[in-house]
């Protein structure tokens, strides 16, 4: 009997997967049976480490360098993925970064960089993925869908974030990009959903959890009283990528220990 969450025989491309949430997602998808394209921008070492880990667990993976904000690099990355593994079935639009400044101190460069990677990068990768889904056609033995796209959003697609206008705007943009793509592509049997992580222990927010004092302060924002781990997001990604979620389309799945429940209102207001 085949497993409900199985990704056996499918190919997943995970952007920004040399560390953090992307690495957790790449590993989880590989453990569910997918061949994984581990994309990275700078850290060849980090990407190779994830590839080795997947291979040591009996999976298949390759590392492919590309800056997702650069159209030609994105096209070259998809070409490499398709010539290596024949197609792409699952895209996880994960690559993202923060460049935090108060509004008045924010340079146009810091604004453009964050929008370029976090939002434009998701558009460029989604466009190439959808072209490939359509070229390949449906393979019912592998999946009921023609293809699946998972956009990595954030609780900050809905929670405003002072000092991080560029980042919050990029994630608000991801929300409407995801929903508009989901509406447009559903008739072609392409599913598009988002995961909105809360605070997950990764390099992006290290100073928010790497001392006991910082972690205690962060936990004030998390009703479940635990900072998340990359694998929490990996498990959600496996579900959204598999046929177990075949009727789920245009959803943002918050994986945040309740951060979006306005914990400041408990016993207040
Ligand atoms: C940010 C983290 C932050 C978390 C919760 C994420 O999207 O990248 O830095 O800890 O949201 O605020």
GROMACS .gro file of C-alpha atoms and ligand atoms in nm:
model
  281
    1UNK     CA    1   0.000   0.000   0.000
    2UNK     CA    2   0.146   0.337  -0.092
    3UNK     CA    3   0.194   0.591   0.185
    4UNK     CA    4  -0.046   0.882   0.194
    5UNK     CA    5   0.235   1.140   0.227
    6UNK     CA    6   0.465   0.973  -0.024
    7UNK     CA    7   0.657   1.182  -0.276
    8UNK     CA    8   0.814   0.874  -0.435
    9UNK     CA    9   0.940   0.938  -0.788
   10UNK     CA   10   0.879   1.314  -0.770
   11UNK     CA   11   1.135   1.590  -0.815
   12UNK     CA   12   1.140   1.886  -0.577
   13UNK     CA   13   1.332   2.209  -0.624
   14UNK     CA   14   1.383   2.397  -0.297
   15UNK     CA   15   1.528   2.745  -0.325
   16UNK     CA   16   1.761   2.867  -0.053
   17UNK     CA   17   1.807   2.521   0.096
   18UNK     CA   18   2.172   2.530   0.202
   19UNK     CA   19   2.065   2.624   0.557
   20UNK     CA   20   1.774   2.705   0.786
   21UNK     CA   21   1.414   2.632   0.692
   22UNK     CA   22   1.507   2.543   0.332
   23UNK     CA   23   1.752   2.278   0.450
   24UNK     CA   24   1.485   2.132   0.681
   25UNK     CA   25   1.236   2.124   0.394
   26UNK     CA   26   1.485   1.965   0.150
   27UNK     CA   27   1.561   1.692   0.401
   28UNK     CA   28   1.195   1.622   0.482
   29UNK     CA   29   1.095   1.605   0.112
   30UNK     CA   30   1.386   1.367   0.044
   31UNK     CA   31   1.281   1.148   0.336
   32UNK     CA   32   0.933   1.134   0.180
   33UNK     CA   33   1.092   0.999  -0.139
   34UNK     CA   34   1.150   1.305  -0.358
   35UNK     CA   35   1.468   1.372  -0.552
   36UNK     CA   36   1.576   1.717  -0.441
   37UNK     CA   37   1.743   2.008  -0.616
   38UNK     CA   38   1.916   2.199  -0.337
   39UNK     CA   39   1.943   2.558  -0.458
   40UNK     CA   40   2.178   2.804  -0.292
   41UNK     CA   41   2.307   3.153  -0.364
   42UNK     CA   42   2.646   3.160  -0.188
   43UNK     CA   43   2.708   2.865   0.045
   44UNK     CA   44   2.843   2.584  -0.173
   45UNK     CA   45   2.960   2.411   0.144
   46UNK     CA   46   2.620   2.432   0.312
   47UNK     CA   47   2.443   2.299   0.002
   48UNK     CA   48   2.689   2.013  -0.036
   49UNK     CA   49   2.638   1.922   0.329
   50UNK     CA   50   2.261   1.890   0.276
   51UNK     CA   51   2.315   1.689  -0.044
   52UNK     CA   52   2.552   1.451   0.142
   53UNK     CA   53   2.303   1.413   0.425
   54UNK     CA   54   2.025   1.323   0.182
   55UNK     CA   55   2.249   1.076  -0.002
   56UNK     CA   56   2.363   0.920   0.327
   57UNK     CA   57   1.996   0.858   0.411
   58UNK     CA   58   1.950   0.676   0.078
   59UNK     CA   59   1.801   0.969  -0.115
   60UNK     CA   60   1.900   1.160  -0.430
   61UNK     CA   61   1.995   1.527  -0.449
   62UNK     CA   62   2.207   1.779  -0.637
   63UNK     CA   63   2.321   2.128  -0.543
   64UNK     CA   64   2.256   2.407  -0.794
   65UNK     CA   65   2.377   2.765  -0.750
   66UNK     CA   66   2.147   3.050  -0.856
   67UNK     CA   67   2.042   3.390  -0.728
   68UNK     CA   68   1.662   3.366  -0.749
   69UNK     CA   69   1.627   3.739  -0.820
   70UNK     CA   70   1.817   3.699  -1.150
   71UNK     CA   71   1.603   3.581  -1.441
   72UNK     CA   72   1.881   3.413  -1.641
   73UNK     CA   73   2.015   3.231  -1.335
   74UNK     CA   74   1.667   3.101  -1.252
   75UNK     CA   75   1.623   2.974  -1.609
   76UNK     CA   76   1.965   2.804  -1.596
   77UNK     CA   77   1.877   2.641  -1.263
   78UNK     CA   78   1.555   2.491  -1.402
   79UNK     CA   79   1.743   2.375  -1.711
   80UNK     CA   80   1.996   2.197  -1.488
   81UNK     CA   81   1.718   2.041  -1.275
   82UNK     CA   82   1.530   1.915  -1.580
   83UNK     CA   83   1.835   1.779  -1.762
   84UNK     CA   84   1.938   1.595  -1.443
   85UNK     CA   85   1.604   1.460  -1.318
   86UNK     CA   86   1.382   1.496  -1.631
   87UNK     CA   87   1.127   1.727  -1.471
   88UNK     CA   88   1.023   1.924  -1.163
   89UNK     CA   89   0.702   1.824  -0.981
   90UNK     CA   90   0.731   2.041  -0.669
   91UNK     CA   91   0.869   2.392  -0.625
   92UNK     CA   92   0.934   2.524  -0.277
   93UNK     CA   93   0.986   2.900  -0.310
   94UNK     CA   94   1.185   2.933   0.008
   95UNK     CA   95   1.482   3.165  -0.053
   96UNK     CA   96   1.451   3.476   0.159
   97UNK     CA   97   1.647   3.724   0.365
   98UNK     CA   98   1.612   4.017   0.601
   99UNK     CA   99   1.787   4.355   0.580
  100UNK     CA  100   1.647   4.535   0.881
  101UNK     CA  101   1.645   4.913   0.922
  102UNK     CA  102   1.412   5.176   1.058
  103UNK     CA  103   1.218   5.333   0.773
  104UNK     CA  104   1.423   5.654   0.761
  105UNK     CA  105   1.751   5.462   0.758
  106UNK     CA  106   1.645   5.212   0.493
  107UNK     CA  107   1.838   5.252   0.169
  108UNK     CA  108   1.673   5.181  -0.163
  109UNK     CA  109   1.931   4.906  -0.201
  110UNK     CA  110   1.812   4.731   0.120
  111UNK     CA  111   1.452   4.766   0.002
  112UNK     CA  112   1.522   4.635  -0.349
  113UNK     CA  113   1.738   4.347  -0.230
  114UNK     CA  114   1.466   4.210   0.001
  115UNK     CA  115   1.186   4.258  -0.253
  116UNK     CA  116   1.411   4.111  -0.524
  117UNK     CA  117   1.488   3.786  -0.343
  118UNK     CA  118   1.174   3.739  -0.132
  119UNK     CA  119   0.908   3.841  -0.385
  120UNK     CA  120   1.045   3.875  -0.740
  121UNK     CA  121   1.244   3.554  -0.684
  122UNK     CA  122   0.922   3.366  -0.604
  123UNK     CA  123   0.761   3.498  -0.923
  124UNK     CA  124   1.059   3.404  -1.142
  125UNK     CA  125   1.083   3.050  -1.001
  126UNK     CA  126   0.707   2.992  -1.012
  127UNK     CA  127   0.695   3.098  -1.377
  128UNK     CA  128   0.966   2.850  -1.477
  129UNK     CA  129   0.808   2.573  -1.268
  130UNK     CA  130   0.465   2.622  -1.425
  131UNK     CA  131   0.614   2.617  -1.777
  132UNK     CA  132   0.773   2.283  -1.692
  133UNK     CA  133   0.454   2.139  -1.536
  134UNK     CA  134   0.265   2.222  -1.857
  135UNK     CA  135   0.540   2.088  -2.085
  136UNK     CA  136   0.554   1.756  -1.894
  137UNK     CA  137   0.181   1.697  -1.857
  138UNK     CA  138   0.011   1.504  -1.580
  139UNK     CA  139   0.159   1.175  -1.457
  140UNK     CA  140  -0.122   1.018  -1.252
  141UNK     CA  141   0.101   0.745  -1.104
  142UNK     CA  142   0.309   1.017  -0.936
  143UNK     CA  143   0.047   1.276  -0.836
  144UNK     CA  144  -0.312   1.379  -0.906
  145UNK     CA  145  -0.183   1.733  -0.961
  146UNK     CA  146   0.010   1.863  -1.258
  147UNK     CA  147   0.242   2.036  -1.012
  148UNK     CA  148   0.265   2.185  -0.668
  149UNK     CA  149   0.411   2.519  -0.557
  150UNK     CA  150   0.474   2.602  -0.193
  151UNK     CA  151   0.558   2.963  -0.117
  152UNK     CA  152   0.750   3.030   0.203
  153UNK     CA  153   0.575   3.323   0.358
  154UNK     CA  154   0.588   3.434   0.722
  155UNK     CA  155   0.359   3.534   1.006
  156UNK     CA  156   0.458   3.879   0.879
  157UNK     CA  157   0.231   3.838   0.579
  158UNK     CA  158  -0.030   3.942   0.835
  159UNK     CA  159   0.156   4.079   1.143
  160UNK     CA  160   0.298   4.428   1.076
  161UNK     CA  161   0.666   4.454   1.176
  162UNK     CA  162   0.822   4.787   1.271
  163UNK     CA  163   1.184   4.810   1.165
  164UNK     CA  164   1.129   4.551   0.893
  165UNK     CA  165   0.908   4.731   0.636
  166UNK     CA  166   1.085   4.576   0.339
  167UNK     CA  167   1.052   4.223   0.478
  168UNK     CA  168   0.687   4.256   0.587
  169UNK     CA  169   0.596   4.413   0.250
  170UNK     CA  170   0.768   4.127   0.067
  171UNK     CA  171   0.570   3.868   0.263
  172UNK     CA  172   0.242   4.056   0.218
  173UNK     CA  173   0.325   4.046  -0.152
  174UNK     CA  174   0.393   3.674  -0.136
  175UNK     CA  175   0.044   3.624   0.007
  176UNK     CA  176  -0.130   3.789  -0.289
  177UNK     CA  177   0.111   3.637  -0.542
  178UNK     CA  178   0.033   3.292  -0.400
  179UNK     CA  179  -0.345   3.344  -0.394
  180UNK     CA  180  -0.355   3.495  -0.743
  181UNK     CA  181  -0.144   3.213  -0.884
  182UNK     CA  182  -0.363   2.957  -0.705
  183UNK     CA  183  -0.677   3.106  -0.859
  184UNK     CA  184  -0.520   3.128  -1.206
  185UNK     CA  185  -0.359   2.784  -1.213
  186UNK     CA  186  -0.615   2.564  -1.033
  187UNK     CA  187  -0.803   2.477  -1.356
  188UNK     CA  188  -0.475   2.333  -1.485
  189UNK     CA  189  -0.451   2.118  -1.172
  190UNK     CA  190  -0.161   2.310  -1.027
  191UNK     CA  191  -0.185   2.366  -0.653
  192UNK     CA  192  -0.028   2.673  -0.497
  193UNK     CA  193  -0.014   2.721  -0.119
  194UNK     CA  194   0.199   2.900   0.139
  195UNK     CA  195   0.354   2.810   0.469
  196UNK     CA  196   0.381   3.099   0.714
  197UNK     CA  197   0.642   3.008   0.975
  198UNK     CA  198   0.659   3.190   1.304
  199UNK     CA  199   0.989   3.204   1.493
  200UNK     CA  200   1.197   2.907   1.382
  201UNK     CA  201   1.553   2.848   1.509
  202UNK     CA  202   1.763   2.939   1.204
  203UNK     CA  203   2.048   3.180   1.127
  204UNK     CA  204   1.804   3.454   1.010
  205UNK     CA  205   1.682   3.529   1.365
  206UNK     CA  206   1.969   3.389   1.573
  207UNK     CA  207   1.989   3.687   1.806
  208UNK     CA  208   1.621   3.637   1.897
  209UNK     CA  209   1.685   3.291   2.050
  210UNK     CA  210   2.055   3.224   2.112
  211UNK     CA  211   2.069   3.345   2.473
  212UNK     CA  212   1.827   3.230   2.748
  213UNK     CA  213   1.718   3.594   2.801
  214UNK     CA  214   1.645   3.646   2.432
  215UNK     CA  215   1.458   3.316   2.409
  216UNK     CA  216   1.245   3.399   2.713
  217UNK     CA  217   1.148   3.732   2.554
  218UNK     CA  218   1.067   3.561   2.224
  219UNK     CA  219   0.849   3.302   2.403
  220UNK     CA  220   0.621   3.586   2.519
  221UNK     CA  221   0.506   3.597   2.155
  222UNK     CA  222   0.448   3.220   2.128
  223UNK     CA  223   0.147   3.073   2.313
  224UNK     CA  224   0.280   2.718   2.262
  225UNK     CA  225   0.599   2.820   2.450
  226UNK     CA  226   0.846   2.659   2.213
  227UNK     CA  227   1.059   2.813   1.940
  228UNK     CA  228   1.006   2.617   1.617
  229UNK     CA  229   1.258   2.392   1.442
  230UNK     CA  230   1.316   2.363   1.065
  231UNK     CA  231   1.163   2.016   1.074
  232UNK     CA  232   0.829   2.163   1.191
  233UNK     CA  233   0.820   2.339   0.853
  234UNK     CA  234   0.958   2.034   0.671
  235UNK     CA  235   0.665   1.820   0.787
  236UNK     CA  236   0.413   2.083   0.675
  237UNK     CA  237   0.586   2.105   0.336
  238UNK     CA  238   0.565   1.727   0.285
  239UNK     CA  239   0.190   1.741   0.346
  240UNK     CA  240   0.133   2.038   0.115
  241UNK     CA  241   0.346   1.876  -0.158
  242UNK     CA  242   0.173   1.538  -0.139
  243UNK     CA  243  -0.166   1.418  -0.259
  244UNK     CA  244  -0.272   1.405   0.109
  245UNK     CA  245  -0.356   1.774   0.058
  246UNK     CA  246  -0.496   1.735  -0.296
  247UNK     CA  247  -0.805   1.949  -0.224
  248UNK     CA  248  -0.606   2.227  -0.057
  249UNK     CA  249  -0.540   2.527  -0.280
  250UNK     CA  250  -0.464   2.891  -0.208
  251UNK     CA  251  -0.410   2.831   0.164
  252UNK     CA  252  -0.160   2.994   0.396
  253UNK     CA  253  -0.078   2.733   0.658
  254UNK     CA  254   0.050   2.910   0.970
  255UNK     CA  255   0.310   2.697   1.149
  256UNK     CA  256   0.384   2.933   1.434
  257UNK     CA  257   0.297   2.786   1.774
  258UNK     CA  258   0.007   3.032   1.784
  259UNK     CA  259   0.208   3.351   1.721
  260UNK     CA  260  -0.078   3.488   1.509
  261UNK     CA  261  -0.325   3.449   1.799
  262UNK     CA  262  -0.233   3.794   1.942
  263UNK     CA  263  -0.096   3.651   2.271
  264UNK     CA  264  -0.064   4.006   2.412
  265UNK     CA  265  -0.445   3.999   2.450
  266UNK     CA  266  -0.448   3.696   2.684
  267UNK     CA  267  -0.570   3.844   3.012
  268UNK     CA  268  -0.565   4.194   2.865
  269UNK     CA  269  -0.777   4.423   2.647
  270LIG     C1  270   1.142   3.618   1.047
  270LIG     C2  271   1.210   3.590   1.180
  270LIG     C3  272   1.115   3.612   1.294
  270LIG     C4  273   0.981   3.544   1.270
  270LIG     C5  274   0.878   3.580   1.376
  270LIG     C6  275   1.016   3.537   1.039
  270LIG     O1  276   0.954   3.555   0.916
  270LIG     O2  277   1.231   3.588   0.940
  270LIG     O3  278   1.326   3.673   1.194
  270LIG     O4  279   1.172   3.561   1.414
  270LIG     O5  280   0.930   3.578   1.144
  270LIG     O6  281   0.872   3.717   1.401
   0.00000   0.00000   0.00000
